[in-house]
CSV table of C-alpha atoms and ligand atoms in Angstrom, one decimal:
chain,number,residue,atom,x,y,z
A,1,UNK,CA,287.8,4.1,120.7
A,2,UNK,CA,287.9,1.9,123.8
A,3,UNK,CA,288.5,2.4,127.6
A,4,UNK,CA,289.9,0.2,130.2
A,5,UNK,CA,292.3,-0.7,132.4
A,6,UNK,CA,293.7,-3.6,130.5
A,7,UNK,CA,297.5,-3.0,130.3
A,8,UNK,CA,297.9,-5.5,127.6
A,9,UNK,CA,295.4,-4.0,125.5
A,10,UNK,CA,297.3,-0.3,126.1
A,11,UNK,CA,300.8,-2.3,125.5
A,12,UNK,CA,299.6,-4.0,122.0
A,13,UNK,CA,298.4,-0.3,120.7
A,14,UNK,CA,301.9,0.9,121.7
A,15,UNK,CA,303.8,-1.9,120.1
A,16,UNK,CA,301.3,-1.0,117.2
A,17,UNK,CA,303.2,2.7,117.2
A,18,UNK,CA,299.7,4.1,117.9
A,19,UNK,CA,298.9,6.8,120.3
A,20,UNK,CA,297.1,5.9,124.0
A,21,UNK,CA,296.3,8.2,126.8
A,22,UNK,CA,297.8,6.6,130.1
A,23,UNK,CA,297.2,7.5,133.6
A,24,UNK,CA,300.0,9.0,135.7
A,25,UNK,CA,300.2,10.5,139.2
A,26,UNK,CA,299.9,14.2,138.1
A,27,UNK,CA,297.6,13.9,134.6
A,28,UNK,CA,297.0,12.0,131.7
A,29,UNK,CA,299.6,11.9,128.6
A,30,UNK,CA,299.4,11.2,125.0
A,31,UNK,CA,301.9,8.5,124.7
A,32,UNK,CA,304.4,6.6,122.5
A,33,UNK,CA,307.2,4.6,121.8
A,34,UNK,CA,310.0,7.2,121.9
A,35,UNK,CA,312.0,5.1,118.5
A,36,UNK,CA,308.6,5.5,116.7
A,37,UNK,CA,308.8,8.9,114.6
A,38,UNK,CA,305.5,8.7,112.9
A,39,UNK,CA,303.9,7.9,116.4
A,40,UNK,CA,305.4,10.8,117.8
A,41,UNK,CA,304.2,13.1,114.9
A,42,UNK,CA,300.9,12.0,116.2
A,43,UNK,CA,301.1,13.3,119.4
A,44,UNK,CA,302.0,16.8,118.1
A,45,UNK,CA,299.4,16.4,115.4
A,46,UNK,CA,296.5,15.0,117.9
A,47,UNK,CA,297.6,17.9,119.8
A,48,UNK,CA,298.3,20.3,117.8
A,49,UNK,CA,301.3,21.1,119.8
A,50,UNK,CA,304.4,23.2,117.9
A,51,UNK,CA,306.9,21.4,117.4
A,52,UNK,CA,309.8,23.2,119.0
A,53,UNK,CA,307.6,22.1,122.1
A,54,UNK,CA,309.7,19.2,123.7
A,55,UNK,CA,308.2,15.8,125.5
A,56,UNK,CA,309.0,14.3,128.3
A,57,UNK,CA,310.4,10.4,128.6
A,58,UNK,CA,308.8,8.1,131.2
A,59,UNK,CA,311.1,5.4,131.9
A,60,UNK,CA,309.9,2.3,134.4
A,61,UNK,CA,312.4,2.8,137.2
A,62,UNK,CA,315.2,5.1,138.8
A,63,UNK,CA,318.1,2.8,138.2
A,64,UNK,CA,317.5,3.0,134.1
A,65,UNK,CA,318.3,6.8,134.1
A,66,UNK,CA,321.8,6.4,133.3
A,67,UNK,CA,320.6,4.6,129.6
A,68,UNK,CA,319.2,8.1,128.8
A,69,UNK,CA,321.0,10.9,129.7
A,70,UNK,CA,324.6,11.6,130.4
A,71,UNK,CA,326.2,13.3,132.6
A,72,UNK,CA,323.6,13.3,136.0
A,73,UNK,CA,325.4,15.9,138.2
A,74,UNK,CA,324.8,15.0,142.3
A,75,UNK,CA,321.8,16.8,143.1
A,76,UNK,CA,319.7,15.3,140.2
A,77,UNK,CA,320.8,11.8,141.8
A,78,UNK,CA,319.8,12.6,144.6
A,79,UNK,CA,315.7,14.6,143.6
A,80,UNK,CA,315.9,10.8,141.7
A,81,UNK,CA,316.3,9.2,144.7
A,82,UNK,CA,314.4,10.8,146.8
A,83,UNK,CA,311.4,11.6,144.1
A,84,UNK,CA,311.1,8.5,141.6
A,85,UNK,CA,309.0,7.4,140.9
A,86,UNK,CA,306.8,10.5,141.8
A,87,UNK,CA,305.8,14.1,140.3
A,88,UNK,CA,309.3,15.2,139.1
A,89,UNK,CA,311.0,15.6,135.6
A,90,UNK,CA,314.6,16.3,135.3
A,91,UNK,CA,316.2,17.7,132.4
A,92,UNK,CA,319.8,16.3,131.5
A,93,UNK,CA,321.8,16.0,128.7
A,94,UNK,CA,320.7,13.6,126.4
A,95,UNK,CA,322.1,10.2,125.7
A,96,UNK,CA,323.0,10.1,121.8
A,97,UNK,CA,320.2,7.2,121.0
A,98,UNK,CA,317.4,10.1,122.1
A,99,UNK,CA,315.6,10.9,118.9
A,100,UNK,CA,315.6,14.7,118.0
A,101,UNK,CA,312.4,14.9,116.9
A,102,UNK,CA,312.0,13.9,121.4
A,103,UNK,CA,313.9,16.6,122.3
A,104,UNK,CA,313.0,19.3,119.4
A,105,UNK,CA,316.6,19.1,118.6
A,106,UNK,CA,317.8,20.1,122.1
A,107,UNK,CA,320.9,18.4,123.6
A,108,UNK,CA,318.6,17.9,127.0
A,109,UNK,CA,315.9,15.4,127.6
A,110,UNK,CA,312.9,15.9,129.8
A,111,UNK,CA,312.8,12.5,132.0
A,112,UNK,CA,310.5,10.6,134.6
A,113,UNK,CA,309.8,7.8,136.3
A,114,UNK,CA,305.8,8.1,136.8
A,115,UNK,CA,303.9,7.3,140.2
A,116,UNK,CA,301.0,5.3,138.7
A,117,UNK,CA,300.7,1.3,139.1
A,118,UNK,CA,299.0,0.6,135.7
A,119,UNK,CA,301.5,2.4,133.9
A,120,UNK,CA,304.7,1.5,135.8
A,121,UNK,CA,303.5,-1.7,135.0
A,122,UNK,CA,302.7,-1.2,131.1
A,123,UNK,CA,306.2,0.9,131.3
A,124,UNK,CA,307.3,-2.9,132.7
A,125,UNK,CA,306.1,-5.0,129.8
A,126,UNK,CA,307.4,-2.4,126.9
A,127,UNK,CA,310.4,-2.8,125.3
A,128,UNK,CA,310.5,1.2,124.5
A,129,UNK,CA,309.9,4.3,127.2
A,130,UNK,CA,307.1,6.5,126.1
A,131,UNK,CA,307.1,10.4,125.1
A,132,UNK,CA,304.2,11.8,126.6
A,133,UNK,CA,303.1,15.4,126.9
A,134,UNK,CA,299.5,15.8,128.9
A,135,UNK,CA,296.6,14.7,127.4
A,136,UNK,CA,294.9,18.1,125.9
A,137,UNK,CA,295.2,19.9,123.4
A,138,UNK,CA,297.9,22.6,123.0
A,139,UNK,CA,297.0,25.3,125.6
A,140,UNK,CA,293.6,24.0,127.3
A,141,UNK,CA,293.0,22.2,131.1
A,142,UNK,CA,295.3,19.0,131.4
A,143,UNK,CA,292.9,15.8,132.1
A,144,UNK,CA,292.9,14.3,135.3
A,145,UNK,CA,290.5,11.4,134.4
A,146,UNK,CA,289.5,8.9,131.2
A,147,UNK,CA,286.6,10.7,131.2
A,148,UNK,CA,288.4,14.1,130.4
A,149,UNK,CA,290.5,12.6,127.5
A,150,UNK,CA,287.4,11.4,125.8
A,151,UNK,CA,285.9,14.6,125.9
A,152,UNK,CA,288.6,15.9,124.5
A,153,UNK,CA,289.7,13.3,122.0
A,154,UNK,CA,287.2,11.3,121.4
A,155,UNK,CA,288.0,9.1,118.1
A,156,UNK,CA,291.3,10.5,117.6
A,157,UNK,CA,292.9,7.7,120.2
A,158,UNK,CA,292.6,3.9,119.7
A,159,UNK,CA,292.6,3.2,123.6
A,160,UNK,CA,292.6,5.6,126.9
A,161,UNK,CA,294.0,3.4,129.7
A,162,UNK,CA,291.4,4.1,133.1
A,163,UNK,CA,293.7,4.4,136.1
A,164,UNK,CA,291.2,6.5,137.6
A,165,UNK,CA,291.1,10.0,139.2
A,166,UNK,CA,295.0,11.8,139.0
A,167,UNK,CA,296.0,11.8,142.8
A,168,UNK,CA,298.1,14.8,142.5
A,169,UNK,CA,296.3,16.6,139.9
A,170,UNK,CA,298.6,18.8,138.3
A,171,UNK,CA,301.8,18.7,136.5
A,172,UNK,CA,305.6,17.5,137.7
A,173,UNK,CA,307.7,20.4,138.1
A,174,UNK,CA,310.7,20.1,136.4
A,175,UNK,CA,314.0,20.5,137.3
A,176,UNK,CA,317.0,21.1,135.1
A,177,UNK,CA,320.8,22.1,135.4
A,178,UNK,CA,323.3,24.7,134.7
A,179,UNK,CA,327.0,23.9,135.9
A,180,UNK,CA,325.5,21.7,138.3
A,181,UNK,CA,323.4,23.9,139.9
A,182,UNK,CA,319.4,22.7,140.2
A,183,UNK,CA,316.8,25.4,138.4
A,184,UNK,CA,313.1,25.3,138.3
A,185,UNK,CA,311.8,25.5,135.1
A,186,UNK,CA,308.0,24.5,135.5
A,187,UNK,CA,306.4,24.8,139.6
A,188,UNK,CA,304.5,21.5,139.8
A,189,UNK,CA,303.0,18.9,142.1
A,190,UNK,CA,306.3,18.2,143.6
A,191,UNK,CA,306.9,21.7,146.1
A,192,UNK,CA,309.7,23.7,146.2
A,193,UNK,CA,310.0,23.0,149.8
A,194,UNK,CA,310.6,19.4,149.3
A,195,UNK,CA,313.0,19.3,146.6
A,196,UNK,CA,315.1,22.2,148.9
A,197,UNK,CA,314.8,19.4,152.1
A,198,UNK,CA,317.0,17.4,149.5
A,199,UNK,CA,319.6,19.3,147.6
A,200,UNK,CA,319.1,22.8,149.4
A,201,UNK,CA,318.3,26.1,147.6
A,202,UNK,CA,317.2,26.0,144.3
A,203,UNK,CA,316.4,29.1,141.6
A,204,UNK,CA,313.5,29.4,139.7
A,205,UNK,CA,313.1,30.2,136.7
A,206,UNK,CA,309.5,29.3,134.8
A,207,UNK,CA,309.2,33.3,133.3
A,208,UNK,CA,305.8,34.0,135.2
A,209,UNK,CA,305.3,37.3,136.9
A,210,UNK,CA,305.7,35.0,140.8
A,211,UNK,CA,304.2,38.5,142.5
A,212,UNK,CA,300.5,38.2,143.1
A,213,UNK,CA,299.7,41.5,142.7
A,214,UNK,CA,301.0,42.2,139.5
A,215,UNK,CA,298.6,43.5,136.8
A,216,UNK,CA,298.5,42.7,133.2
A,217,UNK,CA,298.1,40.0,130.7
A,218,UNK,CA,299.6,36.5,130.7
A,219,UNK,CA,300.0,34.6,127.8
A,220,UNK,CA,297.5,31.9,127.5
A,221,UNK,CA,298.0,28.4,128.6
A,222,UNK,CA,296.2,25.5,131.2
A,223,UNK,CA,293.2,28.3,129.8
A,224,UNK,CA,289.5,27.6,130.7
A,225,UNK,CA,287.4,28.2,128.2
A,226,UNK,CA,285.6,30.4,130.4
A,227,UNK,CA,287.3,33.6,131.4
A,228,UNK,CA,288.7,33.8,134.7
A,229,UNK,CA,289.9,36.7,136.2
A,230,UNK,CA,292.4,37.0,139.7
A,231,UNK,CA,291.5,39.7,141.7
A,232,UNK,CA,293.1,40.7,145.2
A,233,UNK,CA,289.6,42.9,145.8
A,234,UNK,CA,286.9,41.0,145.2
A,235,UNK,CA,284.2,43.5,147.0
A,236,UNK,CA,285.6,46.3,144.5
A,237,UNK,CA,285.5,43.9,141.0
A,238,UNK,CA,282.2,42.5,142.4
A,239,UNK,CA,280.8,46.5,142.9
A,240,UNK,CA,282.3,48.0,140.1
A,241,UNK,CA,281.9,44.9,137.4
A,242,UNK,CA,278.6,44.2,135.2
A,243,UNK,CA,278.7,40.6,134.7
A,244,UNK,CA,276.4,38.9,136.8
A,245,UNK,CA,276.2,34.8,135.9
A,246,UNK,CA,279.7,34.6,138.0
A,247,UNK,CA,281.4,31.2,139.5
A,248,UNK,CA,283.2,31.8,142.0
A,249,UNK,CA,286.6,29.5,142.9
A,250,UNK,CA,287.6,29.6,146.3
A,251,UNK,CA,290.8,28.1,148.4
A,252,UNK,CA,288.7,27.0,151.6
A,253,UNK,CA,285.9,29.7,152.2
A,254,UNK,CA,283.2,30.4,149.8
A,255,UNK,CA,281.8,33.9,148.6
A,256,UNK,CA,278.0,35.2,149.2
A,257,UNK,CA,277.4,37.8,146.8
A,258,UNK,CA,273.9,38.3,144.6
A,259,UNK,CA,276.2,38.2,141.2
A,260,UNK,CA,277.7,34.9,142.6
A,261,UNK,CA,276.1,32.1,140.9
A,262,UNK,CA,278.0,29.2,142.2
A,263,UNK,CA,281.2,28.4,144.7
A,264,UNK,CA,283.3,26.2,143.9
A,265,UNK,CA,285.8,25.2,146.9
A,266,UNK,CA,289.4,24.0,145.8
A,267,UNK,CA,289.8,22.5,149.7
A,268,UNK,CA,287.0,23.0,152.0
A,269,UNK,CA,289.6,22.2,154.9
A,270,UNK,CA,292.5,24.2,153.3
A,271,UNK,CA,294.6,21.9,152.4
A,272,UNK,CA,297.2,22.7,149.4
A,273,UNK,CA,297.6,19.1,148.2
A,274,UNK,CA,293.7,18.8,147.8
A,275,UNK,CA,293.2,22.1,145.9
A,276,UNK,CA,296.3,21.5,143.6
A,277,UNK,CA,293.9,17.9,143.0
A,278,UNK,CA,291.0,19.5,142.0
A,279,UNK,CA,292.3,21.9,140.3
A,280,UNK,CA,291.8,20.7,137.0
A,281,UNK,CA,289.3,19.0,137.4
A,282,UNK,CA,286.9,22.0,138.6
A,283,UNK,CA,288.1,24.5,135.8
A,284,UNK,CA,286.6,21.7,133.8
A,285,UNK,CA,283.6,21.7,135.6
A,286,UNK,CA,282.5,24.9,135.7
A,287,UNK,CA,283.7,24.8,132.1
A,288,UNK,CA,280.7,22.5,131.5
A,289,UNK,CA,278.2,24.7,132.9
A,290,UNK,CA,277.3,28.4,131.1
A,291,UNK,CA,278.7,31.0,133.9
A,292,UNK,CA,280.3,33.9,131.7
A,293,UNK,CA,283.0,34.6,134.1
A,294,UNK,CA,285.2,32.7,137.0
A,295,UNK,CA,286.3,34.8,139.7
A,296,UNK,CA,289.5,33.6,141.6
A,297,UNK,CA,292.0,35.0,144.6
A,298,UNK,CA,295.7,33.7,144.6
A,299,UNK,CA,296.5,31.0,147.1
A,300,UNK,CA,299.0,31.7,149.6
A,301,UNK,CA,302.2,31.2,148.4
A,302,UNK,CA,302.8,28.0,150.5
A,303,UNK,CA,303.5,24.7,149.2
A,304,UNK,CA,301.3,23.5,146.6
A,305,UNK,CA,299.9,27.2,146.8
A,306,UNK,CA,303.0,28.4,144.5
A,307,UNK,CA,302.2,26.0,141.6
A,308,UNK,CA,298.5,26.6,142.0
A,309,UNK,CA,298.7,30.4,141.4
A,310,UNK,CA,301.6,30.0,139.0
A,311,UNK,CA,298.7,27.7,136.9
A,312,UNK,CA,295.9,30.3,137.5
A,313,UNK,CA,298.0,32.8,136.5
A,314,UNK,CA,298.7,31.7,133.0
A,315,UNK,CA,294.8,30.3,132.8
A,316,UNK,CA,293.5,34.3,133.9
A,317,UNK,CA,292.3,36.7,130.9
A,318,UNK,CA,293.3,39.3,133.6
A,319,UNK,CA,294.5,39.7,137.2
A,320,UNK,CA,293.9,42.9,138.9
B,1,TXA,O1,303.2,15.6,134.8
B,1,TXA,C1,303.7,15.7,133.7
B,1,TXA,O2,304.9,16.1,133.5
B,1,TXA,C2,302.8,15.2,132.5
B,1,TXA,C3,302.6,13.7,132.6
B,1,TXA,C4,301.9,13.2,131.5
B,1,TXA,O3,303.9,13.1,132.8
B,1,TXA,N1,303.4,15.6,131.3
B,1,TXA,C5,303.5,16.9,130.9
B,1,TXA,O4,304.0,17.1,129.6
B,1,TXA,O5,303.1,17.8,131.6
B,1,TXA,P1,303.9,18.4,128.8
B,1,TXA,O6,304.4,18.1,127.4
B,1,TXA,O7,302.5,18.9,128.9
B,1,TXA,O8,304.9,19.4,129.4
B,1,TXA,C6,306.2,19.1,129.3
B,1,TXA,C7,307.0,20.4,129.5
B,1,TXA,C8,306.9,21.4,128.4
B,1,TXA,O9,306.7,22.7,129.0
B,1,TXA,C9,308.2,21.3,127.7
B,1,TXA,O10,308.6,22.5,127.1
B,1,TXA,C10,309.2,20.9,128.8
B,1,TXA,O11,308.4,20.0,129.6
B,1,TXA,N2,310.4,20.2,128.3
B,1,TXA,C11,310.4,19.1,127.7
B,1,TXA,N3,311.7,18.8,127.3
B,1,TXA,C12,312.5,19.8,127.8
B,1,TXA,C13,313.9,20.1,127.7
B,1,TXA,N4,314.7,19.3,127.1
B,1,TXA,N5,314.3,21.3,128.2
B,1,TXA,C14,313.4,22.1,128.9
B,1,TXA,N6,312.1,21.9,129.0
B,1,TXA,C15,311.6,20.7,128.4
B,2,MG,MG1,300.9,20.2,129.0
C-alpha cells in the first residue's frame, strides 16, 4: 500500500484494473475503469456494498457528457454548465456502451465531472472514466482525507492518491429527471438554492423524514460508530439522561454542561459551507476518542444546513 500524489503512479494501477482511492471535491472514491468488470467487483467487494447499489461515472470534462448518456433534457444542460466540474451528479439515461454491472442494471447512469486538479488530471491521462462510490465501507463516515482511507482500508488498496483535505466535505447531490422535470434524489454539497438560481424549482425526493422534529428511527447510513442522538431539548435529554462521557457537536456555539466532556464546533463563525466541511471529518474524530454518546441539534434548514441535517439524520440512533 502506498500514498502520494503521483498521478502516474494512480494512472498505471488503473490501467492495471486495480482499485485506487482518489481525491475529489466532496470525498474520496474507490475507483475504476468503468469497462473493467472484475475491477468493479472489487469496489463492491472492498466495500462490501450490495450490489443493486449503483456508482457513479466521473468523466474529465462537461463537453464528453453526450458519449454517456442520451437523451440530456435542458435543465440538466444547463446544472452542467453551470456546476461541472463541481459537487453535482446527474442521473440520465444511459448510453448503450454503459456496463450494467455500472448501473445495477438500471437504464440511468449516475454522472460527474469532479472538482479536484489531481484527478481531473489523472481523468486527463486515462483512456476510461472511473466508477467510484466514496471511499468507506458500506454504511460508515465517507473519508475526506488519505489519511481516512487508510484507516479504513489499509492493505486492501494498491495506491490512495493524497489530494489533500476534501474542500467541500460531503457528498454531491444528485439530480435526476422525470419527463424533464429536475428531482433531488440525494441533498449534497451543491445547495438547493443554487441549482433553483439555474433551472428554477426543483422537487425533492431523497425519502428522509426533511421535518426536524420528527421522532423515531432512521435507517442506518453515514453512521458513527459512536451513537449520536438529535435532540431539539438538550437541557431536558441532558437532565433526564444517565450517560455522562458525552461529546457534544455544535453549529457555532458550544455547550457547558458537567455531563459534557468535549465540544466539538462544526463553524465557530457559523458558516454552513465550513460545517458541511468538517463534517466528516469530526464524526471521525470523536469516533477516535471513547465518549459513549454524541449529542447534536439540527442546523437551520439554510443552505448547506439542509444536507447537513439530512446526513445527521440518517447517522442518529434517535432524534427526539
Ligand atoms: O460526491 C460523490 O458523489 C462521491 C464522490 C467520490 O464522487 N461519490 C459518492 O458515491 O458519493 P456513492 O456510491 O457513495 O453514492 C452514489 C449514490 C448512491 O446513493 C447511489 O444509489 C446513487 O448515487 N446512484 C447511482 N446511480 C444511480 C442511478 N442510476 N439512479 C439513481 N441513483 C443512483
Ligand atoms: Mg457513499
Amino acid at each position: 500500500m502506498k500514498i502520494s500524489n503521483d498521478i502516474n503512479e494512480a494512472a498505471f494501477w488503473l490501467s492495471q484494473n486495480k482499485v485506487v482511492a482518489i481525491p475529489t471535491e466532496t470525498v474520496y472514491g474507490l475507483a475504476a475503469n468503468i469497462y473493467n468488470e472484475a475491477a468493479v467487483n472489487s469496489i463492491y467487494k472492498i466495500k462490501n456494498r450490495p450490489s443493486n447499489n449503483p456508482l457513479i461515472v466521473h468523466i474529465k470534462s462537461t463537453r464528453e457528457l453526450y458519449k454517456y448518456v442520451e437523451n440530456i433534457p435542458v435543465k440538466a444542460s444547463l446544472l452542467a454548465k453551470y456546476f461541472w466540474p463541481g459537487p453535482l451528479t446527474l442521473v440520465l439515461k444511459k448510453a448503450a456502451h454503459i456496463p450494467d454491472y455500472i448501473t445495477s442494471n438500471k437504464d440511468t447512469v449516475a454522472i460527474r465531472v469532479p472538482a479536484h486538479p489531481a484527478t481531473l488530471k489523472l481523468l486527463e491521462s486515462l483512456l476510461f472514466p472511473l466508477a467510484a462510490p466514496s471511499a468507506n465501507p458500506s454504511n460508515s463516515v465517507s473519508s475526506t482525507t488519505a489519511q481516512h482511507v487508510l484507516d479504513y482500508f489499509g492493505d486492501k488498496l494498491p495506491f490512495i492518491l493524497d489530494g489533500g483535505s476534501c474542500a467541500k466535505g460531503l457528498e454531491s447531490t444528485i439530480v435526476g429527471f422525470e419527463k424533464g422535470e429536475p428531482i433531488i434524489y440525494r441533498l449534497g454539497a451543491l445547495s438547493i438554492e443554487h441549482i433553483e438560481r439555474v433551472i428554477g424549482k426543483v422537487e425533492i425526493r431523497n425519502n428522509a423524514t426533511q421535518s426536524p422534529d420528527a421522532p423515531g428511527m432512521f435507517s442506518k447510513h453515514y453512521a458513527p460508530k459512536t451513537p449520536l442522538y438529535i435532540t431539539n431539548d438538550l437541557e431536558t435529554f441532558l437532565t433526564e439522561n444517565n450517560t455522562t462521557n458525552i461529546a457534544f457537536l455544535g453549529f457555532d456555539k458550544s455547550l457547558s454542561h458537567s455531563k459534557i466532556t468535549q465540544n466539538y464546533l462544526l463553524s465557530a463563525e457559523g458558516n454552513y459551507d465550513e460545517a458541511a466541511t468538517n463534517l466528516y471529518k469530526t464524526l471521525i474524530e470523536i469516533d477516535s476518542k471513547n465518549f459513549d454518546l454524541i449529542v447534536t441539534q439540527y442546523l437551520p434548514e439554510i443552505d448547506l444546513g439542509k444536507s447537513i441535517n439530512d446526513r445527521l439524520s440518517r447517522a442518529a440512533f434517535k432524534i427526539n
